[in-house]
Amino acid sequence: MATLSPAAFFSRSSSLFSSSAAAALIHSSVSLKSNPTSSRRLARVMSVRASISPDSPLEVCAKASVTVPNRLGDCPFTQRVLLTLEEKHLPYDIKLVDFAKKPDWFLQVSPEGKVPVIKLDDKWVADSDIIAKSLEEKYPVPSLETPPEKASAGLKIFSTFIGFLKSKDPTDGTEQALLDELTSFNEYLKENGPFVNGDNISAADLSLGPKLFHMEIALGHYKNWSVPESLNYVTTYMKLIFSKDSFVKTRALPEDVIAGWRPKVFV
């Protein structure tokens, strides 16, 4: 089992709210009716209290590297979950799974043999969409919620990337389909960037970033293709996401990304 955790001081933060702190909150509530400012302040405190990190690190199952022992593998959906944990400053332990020989303990918690899966409230939860939503509800501070009207930005890039990567016919329109989606996203970022939700990174970025990372590496290797420089808002966006500490910490090795996509290229 490999371990990736935020700074140790945060993992100990659950002890900050002692019984004396709770008593102080109860005592302060006496004056809430006569002091609206105090009421709002207490609401903020309670919001922070609700998002305190768990008593022990959250367990996450992830694909192991096929190129380097004891390293994280190449799943963009798992990286999305790890990015969410990092950006929310939640401690976690990674259980690396050898996908060439999936162990029985893993198949018991993930019968379909897929990652990511995370243990929340003593239950194993699958699917990165469900996991990200659950983490946002359980640990709302800091918020990573993307406004619904912005959540679809760049949504079709990943599927069109896969179509182009698998294509054997340069005239079948798959490259243009990807360029159309990237161009649309470029225009969106021009008006709304630098991130999907403006100045603040959000769940949409944590989902899209790993997919763009795979796109860059896989298309660069298998098709000698890269995002056109004319789409400068997209290329800047990719640099911003890829350079974040949380991304560097949770990204796959390029060799693993290349190996992971090989079966889809040579079919």
Short mmCIF file of C-alpha atoms in Angstrom, two decimals:
data_model
loop_
_atom_site.label_atom_id
_atom_site.label_comp_id
_atom_site.label_asym_id
_atom_site.label_seq_id
_atom_site.Cartn_x
_atom_site.Cartn_y
_atom_site.Cartn_z
CA MET A 1 0.00 0.00 0.00
CA ALA A 2 1.32 3.41 -0.97
CA THR A 3 0.47 6.51 1.05
CA LEU A 4 -0.15 10.00 -0.21
CA SER A 5 -1.27 12.54 2.36
CA PRO A 6 -1.52 16.32 2.72
CA ALA A 7 0.52 18.06 5.39
CA ALA A 8 0.49 16.29 8.72
CA PHE A 9 -0.84 19.27 10.59
CA PHE A 10 -4.11 19.14 8.66
CA SER A 11 -4.65 15.48 9.33
CA ARG A 12 -4.61 16.34 13.01
CA SER A 13 -7.13 19.16 12.61
CA SER A 14 -10.06 17.00 13.71
CA SER A 15 -8.82 17.39 17.28
CA LEU A 16 -9.07 21.17 17.17
CA PHE A 17 -12.75 21.22 18.07
CA SER A 18 -12.63 19.97 21.62
CA SER A 19 -15.47 19.79 24.09
CA SER A 20 -14.48 23.21 25.39
CA ALA A 21 -14.85 24.66 21.90
CA ALA A 22 -18.28 23.09 21.63
CA ALA A 23 -19.21 24.64 24.96
CA ALA A 24 -18.06 28.02 23.72
CA LEU A 25 -20.33 27.70 20.70
CA ILE A 26 -23.30 26.85 22.91
CA HIS A 27 -22.54 29.80 25.19
CA SER A 28 -22.31 32.20 22.24
CA SER A 29 -25.75 31.16 20.99
CA VAL A 30 -27.39 32.97 23.90
CA SER A 31 -26.87 36.35 22.26
CA LEU A 32 -27.72 35.33 18.68
CA LYS A 33 -31.23 36.78 18.65
CA SER A 34 -30.00 40.19 19.67
CA ASN A 35 -26.88 40.13 17.51
CA PRO A 36 -27.39 39.12 13.85
CA THR A 37 -23.65 39.53 13.16
CA SER A 38 -22.86 36.90 15.77
CA SER A 39 -25.44 34.61 14.20
CA ARG A 40 -23.77 34.85 10.81
CA ARG A 41 -20.36 34.31 12.39
CA LEU A 42 -21.58 31.19 14.17
CA ALA A 43 -23.03 29.86 10.91
CA ARG A 44 -19.61 30.22 9.28
CA VAL A 45 -17.94 28.44 12.19
CA MET A 46 -20.44 25.59 12.02
CA SER A 47 -19.82 25.29 8.27
CA VAL A 48 -16.11 24.91 8.90
CA ARG A 49 -16.85 22.42 11.68
CA ALA A 50 -18.89 20.30 9.28
CA SER A 51 -15.96 19.97 6.88
CA ILE A 52 -13.24 19.01 9.35
CA SER A 53 -11.08 16.21 8.00
CA PRO A 54 -11.84 12.62 9.08
CA ASP A 55 -10.24 11.07 12.15
CA SER A 56 -8.24 8.70 9.96
CA PRO A 57 -7.12 8.88 6.32
CA LEU A 58 -9.70 7.95 3.71
CA GLU A 59 -8.90 4.72 1.88
CA VAL A 60 -8.76 4.91 -1.92
CA CYS A 61 -8.16 2.02 -4.32
CA ALA A 62 -6.16 2.96 -7.42
CA LYS A 63 -4.53 1.23 -10.36
CA ALA A 64 -0.83 0.54 -9.85
CA SER A 65 1.83 1.59 -12.35
CA VAL A 66 2.85 -1.02 -14.91
CA THR A 67 6.26 0.58 -15.46
CA VAL A 68 7.56 1.46 -11.97
CA PRO A 69 6.90 -0.51 -8.77
CA ASN A 70 4.84 1.12 -6.01
CA ARG A 71 3.73 4.04 -8.15
CA LEU A 72 0.29 5.33 -9.06
CA GLY A 73 -1.09 4.10 -12.38
CA ASP A 74 -2.79 5.80 -15.30
CA CYS A 75 -6.50 6.26 -14.50
CA PRO A 76 -7.76 9.84 -15.09
CA PHE A 77 -10.90 9.14 -13.06
CA THR A 78 -8.84 8.11 -10.06
CA GLN A 79 -6.73 11.24 -10.40
CA ARG A 80 -9.91 13.29 -10.33
CA VAL A 81 -10.78 11.80 -6.93
CA LEU A 82 -7.25 12.32 -5.61
CA LEU A 83 -7.27 15.92 -6.84
CA THR A 84 -10.54 16.48 -4.98
CA LEU A 85 -9.03 15.10 -1.79
CA GLU A 86 -5.93 17.25 -2.24
CA GLU A 87 -7.84 20.45 -2.95
CA LYS A 88 -10.05 19.81 0.07
CA HIS A 89 -6.96 19.07 2.21
CA LEU A 90 -8.28 15.67 3.25
CA PRO A 91 -5.84 12.95 4.37
CA TYR A 92 -5.96 9.70 2.41
CA ASP A 93 -4.19 6.38 1.90
CA ILE A 94 -3.86 4.82 -1.54
CA LYS A 95 -4.22 1.07 -1.92
CA LEU A 96 -2.46 0.22 -5.19
CA VAL A 97 -4.03 -2.57 -7.21
CA ASP A 98 -2.19 -4.73 -9.73
CA PHE A 99 -4.65 -4.83 -12.63
CA ALA A 100 -2.83 -7.77 -14.22
CA LYS A 101 -3.80 -9.87 -11.21
CA LYS A 102 -6.53 -8.21 -9.21
CA PRO A 103 -6.47 -9.49 -5.62
CA ASP A 104 -9.52 -11.01 -3.96
CA TRP A 105 -9.76 -8.24 -1.35
CA PHE A 106 -10.13 -5.68 -4.14
CA LEU A 107 -12.79 -7.64 -5.99
CA GLN A 108 -14.73 -7.85 -2.74
CA VAL A 109 -14.90 -4.04 -2.44
CA SER A 110 -15.17 -3.48 -6.21
CA PRO A 111 -16.97 -6.48 -7.78
CA GLU A 112 -16.62 -5.00 -11.27
CA GLY A 113 -12.87 -4.66 -10.74
CA LYS A 114 -12.88 -0.94 -11.49
CA VAL A 115 -11.27 2.09 -9.87
CA PRO A 116 -11.61 4.49 -8.23
CA VAL A 117 -13.36 3.27 -5.12
CA ILE A 118 -13.19 5.07 -1.78
CA LYS A 119 -14.30 4.15 1.70
CA LEU A 120 -16.75 6.68 3.13
CA ASP A 121 -18.63 6.08 6.39
CA ASP A 122 -17.52 2.44 6.38
CA LYS A 123 -18.95 1.88 2.89
CA TRP A 124 -17.02 1.49 -0.36
CA VAL A 125 -18.22 3.99 -2.97
CA ALA A 126 -17.48 3.65 -6.70
CA ASP A 127 -17.69 6.03 -9.70
CA SER A 128 -15.75 9.29 -9.72
CA ASP A 129 -18.92 11.37 -10.28
CA ILE A 130 -20.58 9.90 -7.20
CA ILE A 131 -17.39 10.11 -5.15
CA ALA A 132 -16.77 13.77 -6.01
CA LYS A 133 -20.38 14.66 -5.17
CA SER A 134 -20.20 12.74 -1.89
CA LEU A 135 -16.98 14.47 -0.86
CA GLU A 136 -18.47 17.87 -1.67
CA GLU A 137 -21.53 17.14 0.48
CA LYS A 138 -19.58 15.65 3.37
CA TYR A 139 -16.70 18.16 3.35
CA PRO A 140 -18.14 21.38 1.85
CA VAL A 141 -15.24 23.65 2.85
CA PRO A 142 -13.44 24.64 0.73
CA SER A 143 -16.18 24.45 -1.86
CA LEU A 144 -15.31 22.95 -5.24
CA GLU A 145 -18.84 23.09 -6.60
CA THR A 146 -19.18 24.15 -10.24
CA PRO A 147 -22.32 26.16 -11.07
CA PRO A 148 -24.69 23.95 -13.11
CA GLU A 149 -24.67 26.36 -16.05
CA LYS A 150 -20.89 25.97 -16.35
CA ALA A 151 -20.53 22.27 -15.60
CA SER A 152 -20.80 21.17 -19.25
CA ALA A 153 -17.84 23.26 -20.47
CA GLY A 154 -15.37 21.01 -22.28
CA LEU A 155 -17.48 17.95 -21.49
CA LYS A 156 -17.19 16.34 -24.94
CA ILE A 157 -13.43 16.75 -25.34
CA PHE A 158 -12.57 13.39 -23.79
CA SER A 159 -14.89 11.30 -25.98
CA THR A 160 -13.75 13.04 -29.16
CA PHE A 161 -10.12 12.55 -28.13
CA ILE A 162 -10.73 8.81 -27.80
CA GLY A 163 -12.43 8.72 -31.19
CA PHE A 164 -9.46 10.43 -32.84
CA LEU A 165 -6.92 8.26 -30.99
CA LYS A 166 -8.60 5.03 -32.15
CA SER A 167 -9.13 6.23 -35.71
CA LYS A 168 -7.21 4.56 -38.54
CA ASP A 169 -8.67 6.81 -41.25
CA PRO A 170 -7.27 10.37 -41.40
CA THR A 171 -10.28 11.49 -43.45
CA ASP A 172 -13.03 10.22 -41.12
CA GLY A 173 -13.57 13.56 -39.37
CA THR A 174 -12.49 12.48 -35.90
CA GLU A 175 -9.62 14.96 -35.76
CA GLN A 176 -11.93 17.78 -36.78
CA ALA A 177 -14.48 16.72 -34.17
CA LEU A 178 -11.81 17.06 -31.48
CA LEU A 179 -10.67 20.41 -32.87
CA ASP A 180 -14.27 21.66 -32.85
CA GLU A 181 -14.66 20.75 -29.16
CA LEU A 182 -11.32 22.32 -28.24
CA THR A 183 -12.19 25.46 -30.19
CA SER A 184 -15.53 25.73 -28.40
CA PHE A 185 -13.78 25.32 -25.04
CA ASN A 186 -11.20 27.92 -26.07
CA GLU A 187 -13.97 30.43 -26.70
CA TYR A 188 -15.56 29.56 -23.36
CA LEU A 189 -12.31 30.16 -21.50
CA LYS A 190 -11.78 33.42 -23.35
CA GLU A 191 -15.02 34.72 -21.88
CA ASN A 192 -15.06 32.91 -18.53
CA GLY A 193 -11.51 31.75 -17.65
CA PRO A 194 -8.88 31.15 -16.59
CA PHE A 195 -10.70 28.16 -15.02
CA VAL A 196 -14.16 26.81 -15.82
CA ASN A 197 -15.63 28.79 -12.94
CA GLY A 198 -13.52 31.90 -13.44
CA ASP A 199 -10.69 32.63 -11.04
CA ASN A 200 -11.37 29.66 -8.78
CA ILE A 201 -10.64 26.03 -9.56
CA SER A 202 -13.69 23.79 -9.24
CA ALA A 203 -14.88 20.22 -9.68
CA ALA A 204 -15.18 20.63 -13.45
CA ASP A 205 -11.46 21.43 -13.70
CA LEU A 206 -10.51 18.48 -11.51
CA SER A 207 -12.46 16.22 -13.86
CA LEU A 208 -11.25 17.73 -17.14
CA GLY A 209 -7.59 18.28 -16.22
CA PRO A 210 -6.58 14.59 -16.01
CA LYS A 211 -8.38 13.87 -19.29
CA LEU A 212 -6.49 16.66 -21.06
CA PHE A 213 -3.26 15.29 -19.59
CA HIS A 214 -3.99 11.88 -21.11
CA MET A 215 -4.97 13.51 -24.39
CA GLU A 216 -1.72 15.46 -24.59
CA ILE A 217 0.48 12.45 -23.87
CA ALA A 218 -1.40 9.81 -25.87
CA LEU A 219 -1.94 11.89 -29.01
CA GLY A 220 1.59 13.23 -28.85
CA HIS A 221 2.97 9.69 -28.72
CA TYR A 222 0.67 7.81 -31.07
CA LYS A 223 -0.21 10.51 -33.60
CA ASN A 224 2.50 13.17 -33.16
CA TRP A 225 -0.36 15.60 -32.52
CA SER A 226 -0.74 18.49 -30.12
CA VAL A 227 -3.26 21.21 -29.34
CA PRO A 228 -2.79 24.01 -31.91
CA GLU A 229 -1.04 27.10 -30.55
CA SER A 230 -3.91 29.19 -31.92
CA LEU A 231 -6.07 27.77 -29.11
CA ASN A 232 -4.04 29.75 -26.63
CA TYR A 233 -6.69 29.84 -23.90
CA VAL A 234 -6.81 26.03 -23.87
CA THR A 235 -3.03 25.66 -23.84
CA THR A 236 -2.77 28.20 -21.00
CA TYR A 237 -5.51 26.37 -19.12
CA MET A 238 -3.63 23.09 -19.47
CA LYS A 239 -0.42 24.64 -18.18
CA LEU A 240 -2.25 26.12 -15.19
CA ILE A 241 -3.85 22.80 -14.25
CA PHE A 242 -0.79 20.64 -14.90
CA SER A 243 1.48 22.89 -12.82
CA LYS A 244 -0.65 22.83 -9.67
CA ASP A 245 1.00 21.04 -6.75
CA SER A 246 -2.02 18.80 -6.33
CA PHE A 247 -1.83 17.75 -9.97
CA VAL A 248 1.91 17.09 -9.93
CA LYS A 249 1.45 14.95 -6.83
CA THR A 250 -1.34 12.80 -8.27
CA ARG A 251 -0.49 12.52 -11.98
CA ALA A 252 0.49 9.29 -13.70
CA LEU A 253 3.87 8.72 -15.31
CA PRO A 254 3.80 9.45 -19.07
CA GLU A 255 5.01 5.89 -19.68
CA ASP A 256 1.96 4.54 -17.88
CA VAL A 257 -0.41 6.77 -19.84
CA ILE A 258 1.13 5.53 -23.10
CA ALA A 259 0.90 1.91 -21.98
CA GLY A 260 -2.65 2.37 -20.77
CA TRP A 261 -3.94 3.62 -24.12
CA ARG A 262 -2.00 1.11 -26.25
CA PRO A 263 -4.80 -1.50 -26.35
CA LYS A 264 -7.22 1.08 -27.77
CA VAL A 265 -4.76 2.09 -30.48
CA PHE A 266 -3.74 -1.38 -31.62
CA VAL A 267 -7.05 -3.20 -31.91
#
